[in-house]
Amino acid sequence: MLLSKYFLPILKEDPKEAEIVSHRLMLRAGMIRQQTAGIYSWLPLGLRVLENVARIVREEQNRAGALELLMPTIQSADLWRESGRYDDYGKEMLRIEDRHERELLFGPTNEEMITDIFRNTVRSYRDLPLNLYHIQWKFRDEVRPRFGVMRGREFLMKDAYSFDVDAESARHAYNRMFVAYLRTFKRLGLTAIPMRADTGPIGGDLSHEFIILAETGESQVFCDQDLLTLDLPGDDTDFAADLSGVVSNWTTPYAATEEMHDADAFAALPEARQVSARGIEVGHIFYFGAKYSEPMKARVTGPDGVERPVHMGSYGVGVSRLLGALIEASHDEAGIIWPDSVAPFNVGLINLKPGDVATDEIAAGIVARLESAGLSVLYDDTDQRAGAKFATMDLIGLPWQLIVGPKGAAKGEVEIKRRATGERETLGIDAAVNRLVHETA
Amino acid sequence: MLLSKYFLPILKEDPKEAEIVSHRLMLRAGMIRQQTAGIYSWLPLGLRVLENVARIVREEQNRAGALELLMPTIQSADLWRESGRYDDYGKEMLRIEDRHERELLFGPTNEEMITDIFRNTVRSYRDLPLNLYHIQWKFRDEVRPRFGVMRGREFLMKDAYSFDVDAESARHAYNRMFVAYLRTFKRLGLTAIPMRADTGPIGGDLSHEFIILAETGESQVFCDQDLLTLDLPGDDTDFAADLSGVVSNWTTPYAATEEMHDADAFAALPEARQVSARGIEVGHIFYFGAKYSEPMKARVTGPDGVERPVHMGSYGVGVSRLLGALIEASHDEAGIIWPDSVAPFNVGLINLKPGDVATDEIAAGIVARLESAGLSVLYDDTDQRAGAKFATMDLIGLPWQLIVGPKGAAKGEVEIKRRATGERETLGIDAAVNRLVHETA
């Protein structure tokens, strides 16, 4: 992609409304733009990261056996009356009346709708276990939306819903999502700690939040230092197998959010292992049994021929919020530092002298070779001065920069820079291309 | 994908509410489910087709130089007051009040919002031409939603917006989208005819609808028979070049919707070339100059240093509606016939005797080989009887069926069937795999 033809409205000044660094950097890097309180447009650079995050979430859901569908944003109020949550949900629910005065709402979550789909299509335990998920925009009418996409009103969420014939099987479903979440956040380049959590308006009695530790976190969390270095489940994880061992490894060390904190248990840890920090919630999983299936009559016949309410759980990842969390966890004074897995482009190529035959040819050749190797490249072919080009590349945080200048061109050399470390190296053109292809693979 | 683990709630009976064949077949094939009037969930099979259609639309937008972003579904009423359309839009607009009694709406289209983004980020002709698009859910509160996804209330649309310094450059932008649309519909397996059209609430004086001819079409259309066999722009189309020749070839022969019909001009055609038919609108493009930029003060400085309102156009494709149009154009008594380019799976594999060691081994081997060649396979490993399996595969319309039975297995043979023609052929296993890989490439 040529920067001269791209839409990247960089802000030179810090926007006043941004209270935290991720919000400030997303605005400055031209990733998002607020349309009205808590509602954002995703500009091309931001959308690329959002899609990359969603892709990793999707791949890990599919790997764990969940099936993707897509429910609409607008729901009928009647469905929420069946579960009893229509009145409970309060002012956070965006309530709507259509032209025929039918009551609708913009879905804040989808337990009711998925239960409705299930009860109309599944009858027998033979069709279970089943896990259905979607990645769709939700709306929660926060009193005071702030922190950019971290606490927006319209936000993108992955929500999965599991259906099982009994509590034991439902626990396996919970464990599969637990492990899928560990893998998802690892692939996103984050260290997320599962913590016992309050179930809130979703309900149920078993629940974990997945929390990233960050200074700007919204809540106080407590955990055992050992959790920060635990092994994560690998690519060879067998989701058909019993995963309770993995879950046990991750849930035995102490970890809890403030609401669930047990000060005595925490104090019993050796002091060096007591981690008390701020945390950002990026995922939340629930087992709530028959809370929705009972009132909504979602029933299946078991092996014994007897009908019973299906056991359910739900599993959320805040996809759009994750972009804020990623930046809170990975930035420096100069800007964002994207993990390779979600970077909007793998490489930012800077031509220091566009219009110069030698640098133009070398740059175009490198772009072609990197792209044919499957890498994405943002090529700064503009006539801005060098300092501004470097500042932009640092701000938008692409993992690698490749600099082509007239002096190096004469010697057949270019420079590469790793954004995360600032390390620079001068290499021949072939060596530079091979290095980037190799490192990004 | 194993059918035994998939979520494919086939309906055996025709649903009463479906008035047209695409609606009936989408419900029967377990692609969609109505949640409330005109609002649908996309079940896994339907979502796969929706994603494939969106992918082709996206690829052709990108090829034509448009840049993808994503605007939110919820908009501020104030923005629509600036353009004067807030009151004009009537009851089709879903109007919402939030907890602070601010007036919002669920976007039916995005001219105002994109103009707002533009005016805040672009100042100079040097940043033009620019074309920004998104693929996002829209809402139009139809009085009487019907025909399934063909006239739903919540629907997925691709809408692009072009910005140019003058009318001449804007005409080039229009031509690029015109050609991109011809290519898009061709790749979707559709014959879409551009027709002079009324501009309606979008405004402007230059507009074409892209219309598919189908018996169940919503409106009467008229065109020259020659348009049905015109050459389409190929993969080598240069979108940087002057495309007015292509556009002229496609706009010179007579073609118009009922509102724009000129009976005399039509009657002047040789009778054999007079096509009067029902049509389904699948795309609509507009040039409207300064209709939004003037009142909303979206201005750019030209090469002469003088500020002027930017020239705009907008370009819509009904992505979710296209699934209905595709089925209206391609089905038979037994069900849907998907074009290869959008099929939810390339191949449906039927094992006639699951549990039989030989058929199980052959089927598993074939799935592995097809998938490693990049094909997607839905493998019917259930214990349904053969007749039901064939009926399901015909209903859901995968382009190829591959049948593994115990008799053939003994001879190392399988059968393949082309869904569109019904042609069947018995082949050795290697030959069958190679054939499907080759034909799908």
Short mmCIF file of N, CA and C in Angstrom, two decimals, chain B residues 56-172:
data_model
loop_
_atom_site.label_atom_id
_atom_site.label_comp_id
_atom_site.label_asym_id
_atom_site.label_seq_id
_atom_site.Cartn_x
_atom_site.Cartn_y
_atom_site.Cartn_z
N ILE B 56 -15.74 -11.09 -2.12
CA ILE B 56 -15.61 -10.72 -3.54
C ILE B 56 -15.89 -9.23 -3.73
N VAL B 57 -16.92 -8.74 -3.06
CA VAL B 57 -17.21 -7.30 -3.13
C VAL B 57 -16.00 -6.50 -2.67
N ARG B 58 -15.40 -6.92 -1.55
CA ARG B 58 -14.24 -6.24 -0.97
C ARG B 58 -13.05 -6.28 -1.93
N GLU B 59 -12.77 -7.45 -2.49
CA GLU B 59 -11.61 -7.58 -3.38
C GLU B 59 -11.74 -6.64 -4.58
N GLU B 60 -12.94 -6.52 -5.11
CA GLU B 60 -13.12 -5.66 -6.29
C GLU B 60 -13.12 -4.18 -5.91
N GLN B 61 -13.59 -3.85 -4.71
CA GLN B 61 -13.47 -2.46 -4.26
C GLN B 61 -11.99 -2.10 -4.11
N ASN B 62 -11.22 -2.99 -3.47
CA ASN B 62 -9.80 -2.73 -3.27
C ASN B 62 -9.08 -2.60 -4.61
N ARG B 63 -9.40 -3.49 -5.54
CA ARG B 63 -8.77 -3.47 -6.85
C ARG B 63 -9.01 -2.13 -7.55
N ALA B 64 -10.19 -1.57 -7.32
CA ALA B 64 -10.55 -0.30 -7.97
C ALA B 64 -9.99 0.90 -7.20
N GLY B 65 -9.23 0.63 -6.14
CA GLY B 65 -8.57 1.72 -5.43
C GLY B 65 -9.34 2.29 -4.24
N ALA B 66 -10.46 1.68 -3.89
CA ALA B 66 -11.20 2.15 -2.72
C ALA B 66 -10.53 1.61 -1.45
N LEU B 67 -10.66 2.35 -0.35
CA LEU B 67 -10.04 1.99 0.92
C LEU B 67 -11.12 1.64 1.93
N GLU B 68 -10.92 0.52 2.64
CA GLU B 68 -11.95 0.07 3.57
C GLU B 68 -11.77 0.70 4.95
N LEU B 69 -12.87 1.18 5.51
CA LEU B 69 -12.92 1.57 6.92
C LEU B 69 -14.22 0.99 7.47
N LEU B 70 -14.57 1.35 8.68
CA LEU B 70 -15.82 0.82 9.24
C LEU B 70 -16.46 1.89 10.11
N MET B 71 -17.62 2.36 9.65
CA MET B 71 -18.36 3.33 10.45
C MET B 71 -19.34 2.59 11.35
N PRO B 72 -19.73 3.20 12.47
CA PRO B 72 -20.62 2.51 13.40
C PRO B 72 -22.05 2.43 12.86
N THR B 73 -22.87 1.60 13.48
CA THR B 73 -24.28 1.49 13.06
C THR B 73 -25.08 2.67 13.59
N ILE B 74 -24.73 3.16 14.79
CA ILE B 74 -25.52 4.21 15.43
C ILE B 74 -24.93 5.58 15.10
N GLN B 75 -25.80 6.49 14.68
CA GLN B 75 -25.36 7.83 14.28
C GLN B 75 -26.11 8.88 15.10
N SER B 76 -25.54 10.07 15.10
CA SER B 76 -26.19 11.19 15.78
C SER B 76 -27.19 11.87 14.85
N ALA B 77 -28.35 12.19 15.38
CA ALA B 77 -29.37 12.89 14.58
C ALA B 77 -28.86 14.24 14.10
N ASP B 78 -28.01 14.88 14.89
CA ASP B 78 -27.51 16.21 14.54
C ASP B 78 -26.84 16.24 13.18
N LEU B 79 -26.11 15.17 12.87
CA LEU B 79 -25.40 15.08 11.61
C LEU B 79 -26.40 15.14 10.44
N TRP B 80 -27.53 14.48 10.63
CA TRP B 80 -28.55 14.43 9.58
C TRP B 80 -29.33 15.74 9.50
N ARG B 81 -29.31 16.49 10.57
CA ARG B 81 -29.95 17.80 10.50
C ARG B 81 -29.11 18.75 9.65
N GLU B 82 -27.78 18.55 9.70
CA GLU B 82 -26.90 19.41 8.90
C GLU B 82 -27.17 19.27 7.40
N SER B 83 -27.45 18.05 6.96
CA SER B 83 -27.68 17.85 5.53
C SER B 83 -29.13 18.12 5.17
N GLY B 84 -29.99 18.24 6.17
CA GLY B 84 -31.41 18.46 5.91
C GLY B 84 -32.20 17.18 5.70
N ARG B 85 -31.53 16.01 5.87
CA ARG B 85 -32.26 14.76 5.59
C ARG B 85 -32.96 14.16 6.80
N TYR B 86 -32.72 14.75 8.01
CA TYR B 86 -33.28 14.10 9.20
C TYR B 86 -34.80 14.04 9.14
N ASP B 87 -35.40 15.14 8.73
CA ASP B 87 -36.86 15.14 8.64
C ASP B 87 -37.34 14.45 7.36
N ASP B 88 -36.57 14.64 6.26
CA ASP B 88 -36.96 14.04 4.97
C ASP B 88 -37.13 12.53 5.04
N TYR B 89 -36.33 11.88 5.87
CA TYR B 89 -36.20 10.43 5.74
C TYR B 89 -37.43 9.65 6.19
N GLY B 90 -38.28 10.31 6.96
CA GLY B 90 -39.56 9.70 7.32
C GLY B 90 -39.45 8.50 8.23
N LYS B 91 -40.47 7.66 8.16
CA LYS B 91 -40.58 6.55 9.11
C LYS B 91 -39.65 5.39 8.80
N GLU B 92 -38.97 5.43 7.64
CA GLU B 92 -38.03 4.34 7.35
C GLU B 92 -36.80 4.41 8.24
N MET B 93 -36.58 5.58 8.83
CA MET B 93 -35.42 5.73 9.70
C MET B 93 -35.77 5.28 11.12
N LEU B 94 -34.92 4.41 11.67
CA LEU B 94 -35.14 3.93 13.03
C LEU B 94 -34.53 4.94 13.99
N ARG B 95 -35.40 5.69 14.66
CA ARG B 95 -34.95 6.78 15.53
C ARG B 95 -34.88 6.30 16.98
N ILE B 96 -33.88 6.77 17.68
CA ILE B 96 -33.56 6.24 19.01
C ILE B 96 -33.23 7.40 19.94
N GLU B 97 -33.59 7.25 21.19
CA GLU B 97 -33.18 8.23 22.19
C GLU B 97 -32.35 7.50 23.25
N ASP B 98 -31.18 8.05 23.59
CA ASP B 98 -30.36 7.35 24.58
C ASP B 98 -30.71 7.80 26.00
N ARG B 99 -29.96 7.30 26.99
CA ARG B 99 -30.31 7.55 28.39
C ARG B 99 -30.23 9.02 28.76
N HIS B 100 -29.44 9.79 27.98
CA HIS B 100 -29.35 11.22 28.24
C HIS B 100 -30.29 12.01 27.32
N GLU B 101 -31.23 11.30 26.70
CA GLU B 101 -32.22 11.92 25.80
C GLU B 101 -31.59 12.59 24.60
N ARG B 102 -30.42 12.06 24.18
CA ARG B 102 -29.84 12.54 22.93
C ARG B 102 -30.45 11.74 21.79
N GLU B 103 -30.70 12.42 20.67
CA GLU B 103 -31.34 11.74 19.55
C GLU B 103 -30.30 11.04 18.69
N LEU B 104 -30.51 9.74 18.51
CA LEU B 104 -29.63 8.91 17.69
C LEU B 104 -30.50 8.25 16.61
N LEU B 105 -29.83 7.52 15.72
CA LEU B 105 -30.57 6.72 14.74
C LEU B 105 -29.69 5.56 14.31
N PHE B 106 -30.33 4.50 13.81
CA PHE B 106 -29.58 3.38 13.24
C PHE B 106 -29.41 3.71 11.76
N GLY B 107 -28.17 3.87 11.32
CA GLY B 107 -27.88 4.37 9.98
C GLY B 107 -28.53 3.57 8.86
N PRO B 108 -29.30 4.24 7.98
CA PRO B 108 -29.79 3.58 6.78
C PRO B 108 -28.81 3.73 5.62
N THR B 109 -27.85 4.64 5.75
CA THR B 109 -26.82 4.94 4.75
C THR B 109 -25.87 5.94 5.43
N ASN B 110 -24.74 6.26 4.80
CA ASN B 110 -23.70 6.99 5.53
C ASN B 110 -23.16 8.24 4.86
N GLU B 111 -23.91 8.86 3.96
CA GLU B 111 -23.38 10.07 3.30
C GLU B 111 -22.96 11.13 4.31
N GLU B 112 -23.80 11.38 5.30
CA GLU B 112 -23.50 12.43 6.28
C GLU B 112 -22.25 12.10 7.09
N MET B 113 -22.18 10.85 7.58
CA MET B 113 -21.05 10.51 8.45
C MET B 113 -19.72 10.55 7.71
N ILE B 114 -19.71 10.05 6.48
CA ILE B 114 -18.44 10.04 5.76
C ILE B 114 -18.05 11.47 5.39
N THR B 115 -19.03 12.31 5.11
CA THR B 115 -18.72 13.72 4.83
C THR B 115 -18.13 14.38 6.07
N ASP B 116 -18.64 14.01 7.22
CA ASP B 116 -18.10 14.53 8.48
C ASP B 116 -16.66 14.07 8.69
N ILE B 117 -16.38 12.80 8.41
CA ILE B 117 -15.00 12.30 8.53
C ILE B 117 -14.10 13.07 7.57
N PHE B 118 -14.58 13.24 6.35
CA PHE B 118 -13.76 13.91 5.33
C PHE B 118 -13.43 15.35 5.73
N ARG B 119 -14.45 16.10 6.15
CA ARG B 119 -14.22 17.52 6.41
C ARG B 119 -13.28 17.74 7.59
N ASN B 120 -13.16 16.75 8.46
CA ASN B 120 -12.27 16.88 9.60
C ASN B 120 -10.85 16.40 9.33
N THR B 121 -10.61 15.82 8.16
CA THR B 121 -9.30 15.21 7.94
C THR B 121 -8.63 15.65 6.64
N VAL B 122 -9.39 16.07 5.64
CA VAL B 122 -8.80 16.37 4.34
C VAL B 122 -9.02 17.85 4.01
N ARG B 123 -7.95 18.49 3.52
CA ARG B 123 -8.01 19.91 3.24
C ARG B 123 -7.67 20.26 1.80
N SER B 124 -6.89 19.38 1.15
CA SER B 124 -6.27 19.78 -0.12
C SER B 124 -6.58 18.78 -1.24
N TYR B 125 -6.63 19.32 -2.44
CA TYR B 125 -6.80 18.48 -3.64
C TYR B 125 -5.68 17.44 -3.76
N ARG B 126 -4.54 17.72 -3.10
CA ARG B 126 -3.42 16.78 -3.21
C ARG B 126 -3.72 15.43 -2.56
N ASP B 127 -4.70 15.41 -1.64
CA ASP B 127 -5.08 14.15 -1.01
C ASP B 127 -6.19 13.44 -1.78
N LEU B 128 -6.56 13.97 -2.93
CA LEU B 128 -7.63 13.37 -3.75
C LEU B 128 -7.02 12.77 -5.02
N PRO B 129 -7.71 11.87 -5.71
CA PRO B 129 -9.03 11.34 -5.39
C PRO B 129 -8.99 10.39 -4.18
N LEU B 130 -10.11 10.28 -3.54
CA LEU B 130 -10.22 9.40 -2.38
C LEU B 130 -11.56 8.66 -2.48
N ASN B 131 -11.52 7.36 -2.20
CA ASN B 131 -12.76 6.59 -2.16
C ASN B 131 -12.72 5.72 -0.92
N LEU B 132 -13.65 5.94 -0.02
CA LEU B 132 -13.70 5.21 1.25
C LEU B 132 -14.98 4.37 1.28
N TYR B 133 -14.85 3.11 1.68
CA TYR B 133 -16.05 2.27 1.74
C TYR B 133 -16.08 1.47 3.02
N HIS B 134 -17.26 1.01 3.37
CA HIS B 134 -17.36 0.05 4.47
C HIS B 134 -18.43 -0.99 4.16
N ILE B 135 -18.37 -2.09 4.87
CA ILE B 135 -19.39 -3.15 4.74
C ILE B 135 -19.97 -3.27 6.14
N GLN B 136 -21.17 -2.75 6.31
CA GLN B 136 -21.72 -2.64 7.67
C GLN B 136 -23.23 -2.88 7.64
N TRP B 137 -23.79 -3.29 8.77
CA TRP B 137 -25.23 -3.49 8.88
C TRP B 137 -25.94 -2.15 8.89
N LYS B 138 -27.03 -2.10 8.14
CA LYS B 138 -27.87 -0.92 8.05
C LYS B 138 -29.28 -1.30 8.51
N PHE B 139 -30.10 -0.28 8.76
CA PHE B 139 -31.48 -0.55 9.15
C PHE B 139 -32.41 0.38 8.40
N ARG B 140 -33.40 -0.20 7.74
CA ARG B 140 -34.48 0.60 7.17
C ARG B 140 -35.78 0.00 7.65
N ASP B 141 -36.57 0.82 8.31
CA ASP B 141 -37.79 0.31 8.95
C ASP B 141 -38.91 0.22 7.92
N GLU B 142 -38.81 -0.80 7.05
CA GLU B 142 -39.82 -1.03 6.00
C GLU B 142 -41.20 -1.20 6.63
N VAL B 143 -42.22 -0.65 5.98
CA VAL B 143 -43.59 -0.85 6.47
C VAL B 143 -43.91 -2.33 6.52
N ARG B 144 -43.56 -3.03 5.42
CA ARG B 144 -43.92 -4.44 5.35
C ARG B 144 -42.72 -5.25 4.90
N PRO B 145 -41.84 -5.59 5.84
CA PRO B 145 -40.68 -6.39 5.46
C PRO B 145 -41.15 -7.75 4.92
N ARG B 146 -40.51 -8.24 3.85
CA ARG B 146 -40.89 -9.55 3.33
C ARG B 146 -39.83 -10.07 2.37
N PHE B 147 -40.10 -11.24 1.80
CA PHE B 147 -39.17 -11.87 0.87
C PHE B 147 -37.82 -12.17 1.55
N GLY B 148 -37.83 -12.47 2.83
CA GLY B 148 -36.60 -12.87 3.52
C GLY B 148 -35.57 -11.76 3.50
N VAL B 149 -34.35 -12.12 3.09
CA VAL B 149 -33.27 -11.12 3.11
C VAL B 149 -33.36 -10.14 1.94
N MET B 150 -34.33 -10.36 1.03
CA MET B 150 -34.46 -9.46 -0.12
C MET B 150 -35.05 -8.11 0.29
N ARG B 151 -35.92 -8.13 1.26
CA ARG B 151 -36.42 -6.86 1.77
C ARG B 151 -36.52 -6.92 3.29
N GLY B 152 -35.35 -7.05 3.90
CA GLY B 152 -35.29 -7.12 5.35
C GLY B 152 -35.21 -5.72 5.93
N ARG B 153 -35.22 -5.63 7.23
CA ARG B 153 -35.03 -4.32 7.88
C ARG B 153 -33.56 -4.13 8.25
N GLU B 154 -32.95 -5.12 8.91
CA GLU B 154 -31.51 -5.05 9.18
C GLU B 154 -30.80 -5.79 8.06
N PHE B 155 -29.94 -5.10 7.32
CA PHE B 155 -29.33 -5.71 6.14
C PHE B 155 -27.89 -5.25 6.00
N LEU B 156 -27.09 -6.08 5.33
CA LEU B 156 -25.67 -5.77 5.17
C LEU B 156 -25.45 -5.09 3.83
N MET B 157 -24.83 -3.92 3.86
CA MET B 157 -24.59 -3.17 2.64
C MET B 157 -23.12 -2.79 2.56
N LYS B 158 -22.59 -2.81 1.34
CA LYS B 158 -21.30 -2.17 1.06
C LYS B 158 -21.63 -0.81 0.51
N ASP B 159 -21.13 0.24 1.16
CA ASP B 159 -21.33 1.57 0.61
C ASP B 159 -20.00 2.30 0.53
N ALA B 160 -19.70 2.79 -0.67
CA ALA B 160 -18.46 3.51 -0.95
C ALA B 160 -18.80 4.96 -1.23
N TYR B 161 -17.85 5.84 -0.92
CA TYR B 161 -18.05 7.27 -1.10
C TYR B 161 -16.81 7.87 -1.74
N SER B 162 -16.99 8.54 -2.87
CA SER B 162 -15.83 9.11 -3.57
C SER B 162 -15.78 10.62 -3.37
N PHE B 163 -14.56 11.12 -3.32
CA PHE B 163 -14.30 12.55 -3.12
C PHE B 163 -13.33 13.02 -4.20
N ASP B 164 -13.72 14.06 -4.92
CA ASP B 164 -12.88 14.57 -6.01
C ASP B 164 -12.93 16.09 -6.05
N VAL B 165 -11.88 16.64 -6.67
CA VAL B 165 -11.75 18.09 -6.67
C VAL B 165 -12.69 18.76 -7.66
N ASP B 166 -13.06 18.04 -8.74
CA ASP B 166 -13.97 18.65 -9.72
C ASP B 166 -14.85 17.58 -10.36
N ALA B 167 -15.77 18.04 -11.21
CA ALA B 167 -16.75 17.15 -11.79
C ALA B 167 -16.11 16.12 -12.72
N GLU B 168 -15.06 16.53 -13.42
CA GLU B 168 -14.43 15.62 -14.36
C GLU B 168 -13.78 14.44 -13.62
N SER B 169 -13.04 14.77 -12.58
CA SER B 169 -12.39 13.73 -11.79
C SER B 169 -13.44 12.86 -11.10
N ALA B 170 -14.54 13.48 -10.67
CA ALA B 170 -15.61 12.71 -10.03
C ALA B 170 -16.24 11.73 -11.01
N ARG B 171 -16.29 12.12 -12.29
CA ARG B 171 -16.83 11.22 -13.29
C ARG B 171 -15.92 10.00 -13.46
N HIS B 172 -14.60 10.21 -13.37
CA HIS B 172 -13.67 9.06 -13.40
C HIS B 172 -13.93 8.14 -12.22
#
